[in-house]
Coordinates of C-alpha atoms in Angstrom, one line a residue:
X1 CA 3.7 -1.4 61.5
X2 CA 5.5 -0.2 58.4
X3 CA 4.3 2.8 56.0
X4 CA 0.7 3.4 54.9
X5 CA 0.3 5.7 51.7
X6 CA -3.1 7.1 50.6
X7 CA -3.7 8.4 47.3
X8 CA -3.5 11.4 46.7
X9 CA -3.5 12.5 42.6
X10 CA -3.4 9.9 39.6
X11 CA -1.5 11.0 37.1
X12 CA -3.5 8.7 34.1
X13 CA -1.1 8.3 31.5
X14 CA -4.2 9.7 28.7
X15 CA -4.4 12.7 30.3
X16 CA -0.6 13.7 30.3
X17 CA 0.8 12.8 27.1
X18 CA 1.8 16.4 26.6
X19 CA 3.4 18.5 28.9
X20 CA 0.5 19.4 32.1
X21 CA 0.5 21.7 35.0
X22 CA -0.9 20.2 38.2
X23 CA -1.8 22.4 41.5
X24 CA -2.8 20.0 44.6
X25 CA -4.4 21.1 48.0
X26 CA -2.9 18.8 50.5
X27 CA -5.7 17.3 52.5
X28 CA -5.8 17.7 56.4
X29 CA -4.2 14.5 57.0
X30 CA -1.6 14.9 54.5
X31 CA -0.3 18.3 57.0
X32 CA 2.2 16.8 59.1
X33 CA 5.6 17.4 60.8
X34 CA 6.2 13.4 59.2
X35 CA 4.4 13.6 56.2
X36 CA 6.2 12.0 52.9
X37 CA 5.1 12.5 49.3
X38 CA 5.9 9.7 46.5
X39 CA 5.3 9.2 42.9
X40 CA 4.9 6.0 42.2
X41 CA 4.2 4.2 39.3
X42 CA 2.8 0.8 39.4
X43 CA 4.1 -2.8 38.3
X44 CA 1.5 -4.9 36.8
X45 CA 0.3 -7.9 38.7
X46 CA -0.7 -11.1 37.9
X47 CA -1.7 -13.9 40.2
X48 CA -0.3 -12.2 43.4
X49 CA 2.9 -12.4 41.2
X50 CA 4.7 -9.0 39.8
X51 CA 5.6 -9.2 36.3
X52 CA 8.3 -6.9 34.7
X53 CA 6.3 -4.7 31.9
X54 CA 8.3 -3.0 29.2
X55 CA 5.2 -1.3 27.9
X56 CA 5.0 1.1 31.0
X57 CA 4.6 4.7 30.4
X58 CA 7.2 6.4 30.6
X59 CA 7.0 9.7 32.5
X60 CA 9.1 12.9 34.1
X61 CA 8.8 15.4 36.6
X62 CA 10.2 18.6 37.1
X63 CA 9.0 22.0 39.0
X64 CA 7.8 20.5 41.9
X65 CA 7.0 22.7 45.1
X66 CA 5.7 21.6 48.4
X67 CA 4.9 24.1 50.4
X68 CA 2.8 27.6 51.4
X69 CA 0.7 29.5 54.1
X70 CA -2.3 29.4 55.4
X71 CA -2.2 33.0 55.2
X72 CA -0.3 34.4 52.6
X73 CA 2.7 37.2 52.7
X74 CA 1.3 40.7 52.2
X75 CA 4.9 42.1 51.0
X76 CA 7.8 41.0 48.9
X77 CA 10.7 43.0 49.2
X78 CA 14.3 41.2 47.8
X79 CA 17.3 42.9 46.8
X80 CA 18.9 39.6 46.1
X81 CA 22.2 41.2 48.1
X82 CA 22.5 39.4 51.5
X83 CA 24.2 36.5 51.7
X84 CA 22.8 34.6 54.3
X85 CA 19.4 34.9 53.5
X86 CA 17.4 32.5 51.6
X87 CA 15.7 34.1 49.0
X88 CA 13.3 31.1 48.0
X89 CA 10.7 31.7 50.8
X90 CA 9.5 35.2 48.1
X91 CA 9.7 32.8 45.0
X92 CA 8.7 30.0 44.1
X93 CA 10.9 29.4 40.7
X94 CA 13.3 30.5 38.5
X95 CA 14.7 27.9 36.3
X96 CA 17.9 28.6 34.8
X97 CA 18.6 32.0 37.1
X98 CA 21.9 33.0 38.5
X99 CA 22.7 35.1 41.6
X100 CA 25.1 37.6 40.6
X101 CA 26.9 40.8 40.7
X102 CA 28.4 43.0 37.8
X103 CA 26.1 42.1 35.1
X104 CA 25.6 44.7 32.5
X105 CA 27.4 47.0 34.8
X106 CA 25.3 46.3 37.7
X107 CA 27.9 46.2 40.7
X108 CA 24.7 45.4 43.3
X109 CA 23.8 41.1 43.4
X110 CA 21.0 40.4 41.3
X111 CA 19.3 37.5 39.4
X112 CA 20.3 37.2 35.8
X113 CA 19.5 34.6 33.0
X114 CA 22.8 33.8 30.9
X115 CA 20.9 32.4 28.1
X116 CA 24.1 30.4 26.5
X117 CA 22.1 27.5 25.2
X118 CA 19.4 27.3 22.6
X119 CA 17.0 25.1 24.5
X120 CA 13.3 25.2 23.9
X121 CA 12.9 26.0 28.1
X122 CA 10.7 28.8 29.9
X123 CA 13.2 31.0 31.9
X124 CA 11.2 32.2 34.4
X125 CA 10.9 33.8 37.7
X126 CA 7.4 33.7 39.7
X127 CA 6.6 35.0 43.1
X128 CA 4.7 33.3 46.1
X129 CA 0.9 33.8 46.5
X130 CA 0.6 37.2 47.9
X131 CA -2.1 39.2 49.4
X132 CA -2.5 42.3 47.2
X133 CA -4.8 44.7 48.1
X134 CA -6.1 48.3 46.4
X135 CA -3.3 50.7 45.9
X136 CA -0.5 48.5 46.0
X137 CA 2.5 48.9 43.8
X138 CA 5.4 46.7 42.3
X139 CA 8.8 48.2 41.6
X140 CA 11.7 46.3 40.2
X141 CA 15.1 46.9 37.9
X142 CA 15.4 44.9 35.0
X143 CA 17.9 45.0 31.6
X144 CA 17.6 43.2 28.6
X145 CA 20.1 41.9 26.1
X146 CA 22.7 44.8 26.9
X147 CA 25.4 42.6 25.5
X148 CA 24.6 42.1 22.1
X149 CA 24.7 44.3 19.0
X150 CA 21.3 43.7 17.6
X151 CA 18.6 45.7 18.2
X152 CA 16.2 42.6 17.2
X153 CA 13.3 41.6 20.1
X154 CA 14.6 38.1 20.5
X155 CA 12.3 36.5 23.4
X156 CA 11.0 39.8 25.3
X157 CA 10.3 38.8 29.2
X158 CA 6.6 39.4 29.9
X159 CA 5.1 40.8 33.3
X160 CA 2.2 39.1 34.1
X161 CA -0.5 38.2 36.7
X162 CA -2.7 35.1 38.0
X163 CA -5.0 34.9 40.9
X164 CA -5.7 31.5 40.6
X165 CA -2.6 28.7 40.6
X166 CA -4.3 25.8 40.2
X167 CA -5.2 27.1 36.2
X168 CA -2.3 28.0 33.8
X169 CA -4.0 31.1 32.8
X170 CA -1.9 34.4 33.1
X171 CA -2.8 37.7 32.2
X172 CA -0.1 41.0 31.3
X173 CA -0.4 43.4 34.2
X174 CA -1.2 46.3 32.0
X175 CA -1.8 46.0 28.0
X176 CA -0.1 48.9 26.0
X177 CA -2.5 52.1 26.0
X178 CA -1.3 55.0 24.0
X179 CA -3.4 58.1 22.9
X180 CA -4.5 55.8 19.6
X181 CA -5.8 53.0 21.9
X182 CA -8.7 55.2 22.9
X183 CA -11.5 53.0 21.3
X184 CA -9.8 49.6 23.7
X185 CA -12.1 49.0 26.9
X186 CA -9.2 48.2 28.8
X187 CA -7.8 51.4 28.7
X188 CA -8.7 54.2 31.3
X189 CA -9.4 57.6 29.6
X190 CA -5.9 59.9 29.9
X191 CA -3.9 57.1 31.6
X192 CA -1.1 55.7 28.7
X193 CA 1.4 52.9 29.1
X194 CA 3.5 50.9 27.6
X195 CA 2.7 47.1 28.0
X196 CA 4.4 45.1 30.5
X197 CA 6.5 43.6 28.1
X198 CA 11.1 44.4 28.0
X199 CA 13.1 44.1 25.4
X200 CA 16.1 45.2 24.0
X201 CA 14.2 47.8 22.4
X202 CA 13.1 49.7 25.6
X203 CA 15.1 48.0 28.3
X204 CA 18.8 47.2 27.2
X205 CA 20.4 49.1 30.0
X206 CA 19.2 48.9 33.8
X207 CA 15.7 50.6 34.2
X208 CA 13.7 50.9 37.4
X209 CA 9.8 50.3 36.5
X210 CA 7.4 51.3 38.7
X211 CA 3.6 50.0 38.3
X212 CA 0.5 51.3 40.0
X213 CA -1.4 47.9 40.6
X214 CA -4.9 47.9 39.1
X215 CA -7.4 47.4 41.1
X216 CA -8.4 44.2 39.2
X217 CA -5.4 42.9 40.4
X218 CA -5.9 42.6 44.4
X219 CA -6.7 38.8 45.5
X220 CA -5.8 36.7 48.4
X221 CA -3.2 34.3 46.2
X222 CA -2.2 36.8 43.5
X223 CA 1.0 35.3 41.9
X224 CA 3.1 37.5 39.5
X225 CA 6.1 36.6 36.8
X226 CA 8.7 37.5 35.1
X227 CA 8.6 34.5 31.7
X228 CA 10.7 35.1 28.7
X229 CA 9.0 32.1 26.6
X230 CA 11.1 29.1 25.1
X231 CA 12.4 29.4 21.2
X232 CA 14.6 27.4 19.1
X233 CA 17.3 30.3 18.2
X234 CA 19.6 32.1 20.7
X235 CA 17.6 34.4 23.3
X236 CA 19.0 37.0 24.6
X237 CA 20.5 37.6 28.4
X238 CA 18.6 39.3 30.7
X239 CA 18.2 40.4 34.8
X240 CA 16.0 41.5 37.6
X241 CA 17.1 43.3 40.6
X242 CA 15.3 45.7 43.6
X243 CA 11.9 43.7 43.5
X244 CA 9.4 45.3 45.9
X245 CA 5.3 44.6 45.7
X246 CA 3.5 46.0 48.3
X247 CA 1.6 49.3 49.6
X248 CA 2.5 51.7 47.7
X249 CA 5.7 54.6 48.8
X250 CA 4.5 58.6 49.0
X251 CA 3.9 59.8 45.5
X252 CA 5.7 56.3 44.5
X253 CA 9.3 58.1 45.0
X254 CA 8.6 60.2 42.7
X255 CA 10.3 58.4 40.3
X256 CA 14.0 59.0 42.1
X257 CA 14.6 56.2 44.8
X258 CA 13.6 52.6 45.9
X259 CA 10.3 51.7 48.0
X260 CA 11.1 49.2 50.6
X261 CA 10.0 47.7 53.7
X262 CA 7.3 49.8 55.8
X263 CA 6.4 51.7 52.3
X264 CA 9.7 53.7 52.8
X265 CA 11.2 55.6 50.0
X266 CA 14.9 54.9 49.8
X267 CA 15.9 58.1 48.1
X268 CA 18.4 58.3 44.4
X269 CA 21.6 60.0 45.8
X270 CA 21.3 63.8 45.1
X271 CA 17.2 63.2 46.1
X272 CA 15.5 63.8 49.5
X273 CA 11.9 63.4 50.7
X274 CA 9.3 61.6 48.5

């Protein structure tokens, strides 16, 4: 008897002497209720004899997700409050997060990135696939560096966009468009909007942002994130609370209460109706 293993990837040591991304389809055979994955890395052999080899590549891992649908979620809604719920099956990371409450006078639970060393790391927080269609929207709270005296942009978090995992290619969900950016083709005539990018400049108190999704947008395995890029000085804290993406609320709340669930407005206290 014993264990068979078939290959699945080779990781060849000239193609990953920097740091690569790798997005795998797991064959037919590989989807199992017993299926193990390994990643094994060779001894060399000689004569039916294995010989210790000091010269072996040496290698790490990190990131790794096994998992997803054969038909993706069409909704993510995640409040990060309840306690018994797992909140990974709407993400898929977010290195260095903490769940908590109380940050930056935020008495509600919510992810929030500390930010106490100067490491050169990605702190991140991506979504599953999703199915987005036409006239979807994504709403979400976030602050930025509320607890430091500088008005400096250290390490703004970027909103962006892929609807293709296996590539490393990620777009902003909407590129700044004010009345001078007229003349840019990816600007709509009479629509202007900052970019998808928050700082302590426009974002260092709690701010609900609400998006229209463009059209451009809508995909079967559209992937969104949250990335504040890795830099050698000090970045500054930040957090994300009340994520919804889905069809979009009546009139989008009119800009006074939460969508959730069923594309249900959850009204600002003093507000009624949408």
């Amino acid at each position: 008897g014993g264990i068979s293993w078939d290959l699945l990837h080779e990781l060849d040591y000239q193609k990953y002497t920097s740091v690569r991304y790798d997005y795998i389809l797991l064959p037919q055979r590989a989807q199992s209720n017993t299926t193990r994955l390994r990643w094994w890395q060779p001894f060399t052999v000689a004569n039916g004899v294995v010989k210790p080899d000091s010269d072996r590549a040496q290698w790490a891992l990190e990131n790794i997700l096994i998992g997803g649908a054969e038909i993706n979620p069409s909704q993510l809604v995640d409040t990060f409050d309840d306690e018994g719920l797992s909140h990974d099956e709407n993400w898929s990371f977010y290195p260095n997060a903490v769940r908590t409450a109380g940050f930056c006078g935020n008495p509600s639970f919510h992810l929030y990135w500390p930010n106490k060393k100067q490491d050169k790391a990605h702190n991140i927080l991506s979504t599953r696939e999703l199915i987005v269609q036409p006239g979807y929207m994504l709403q979400f709270k976030i602050v930025v560096g509320c607890d430091v005296d500088s008005c400096g942009d250290l390490h703004s978090v970027h909103l962006e966009y892929t609807k293709d995992a296996r590539t490393e290619t990620w777009y902003l969900i909407q590129a700044e468009c004010l009345p001078s950016s007229s003349n840019n083709v990816g600007c709509s005539p009479f629509q202007f909007h900052e970019a998808t990018i928050y700082s302590s400049v426009n974002s260092s108190s709690w701010k609900r942002i609400t998006i229209q999704l463009p059209d451009h947008i809508s995909s079967s395995a559209t992937q969104f994130r949250w990335i504040q890029r890795e830099g050698g000085e000090e970045k500054q804290s930040w957090g994300i609370d009340h994520v919804y993406i889905g069809e979009a609320c009546p009139k989008f709340c009119s800009g006074h209460g939460y969508c959730t669930t069923g594309a249900v407005c959850i009204c600002d206290e003093g507000f009624q109706g949408a």
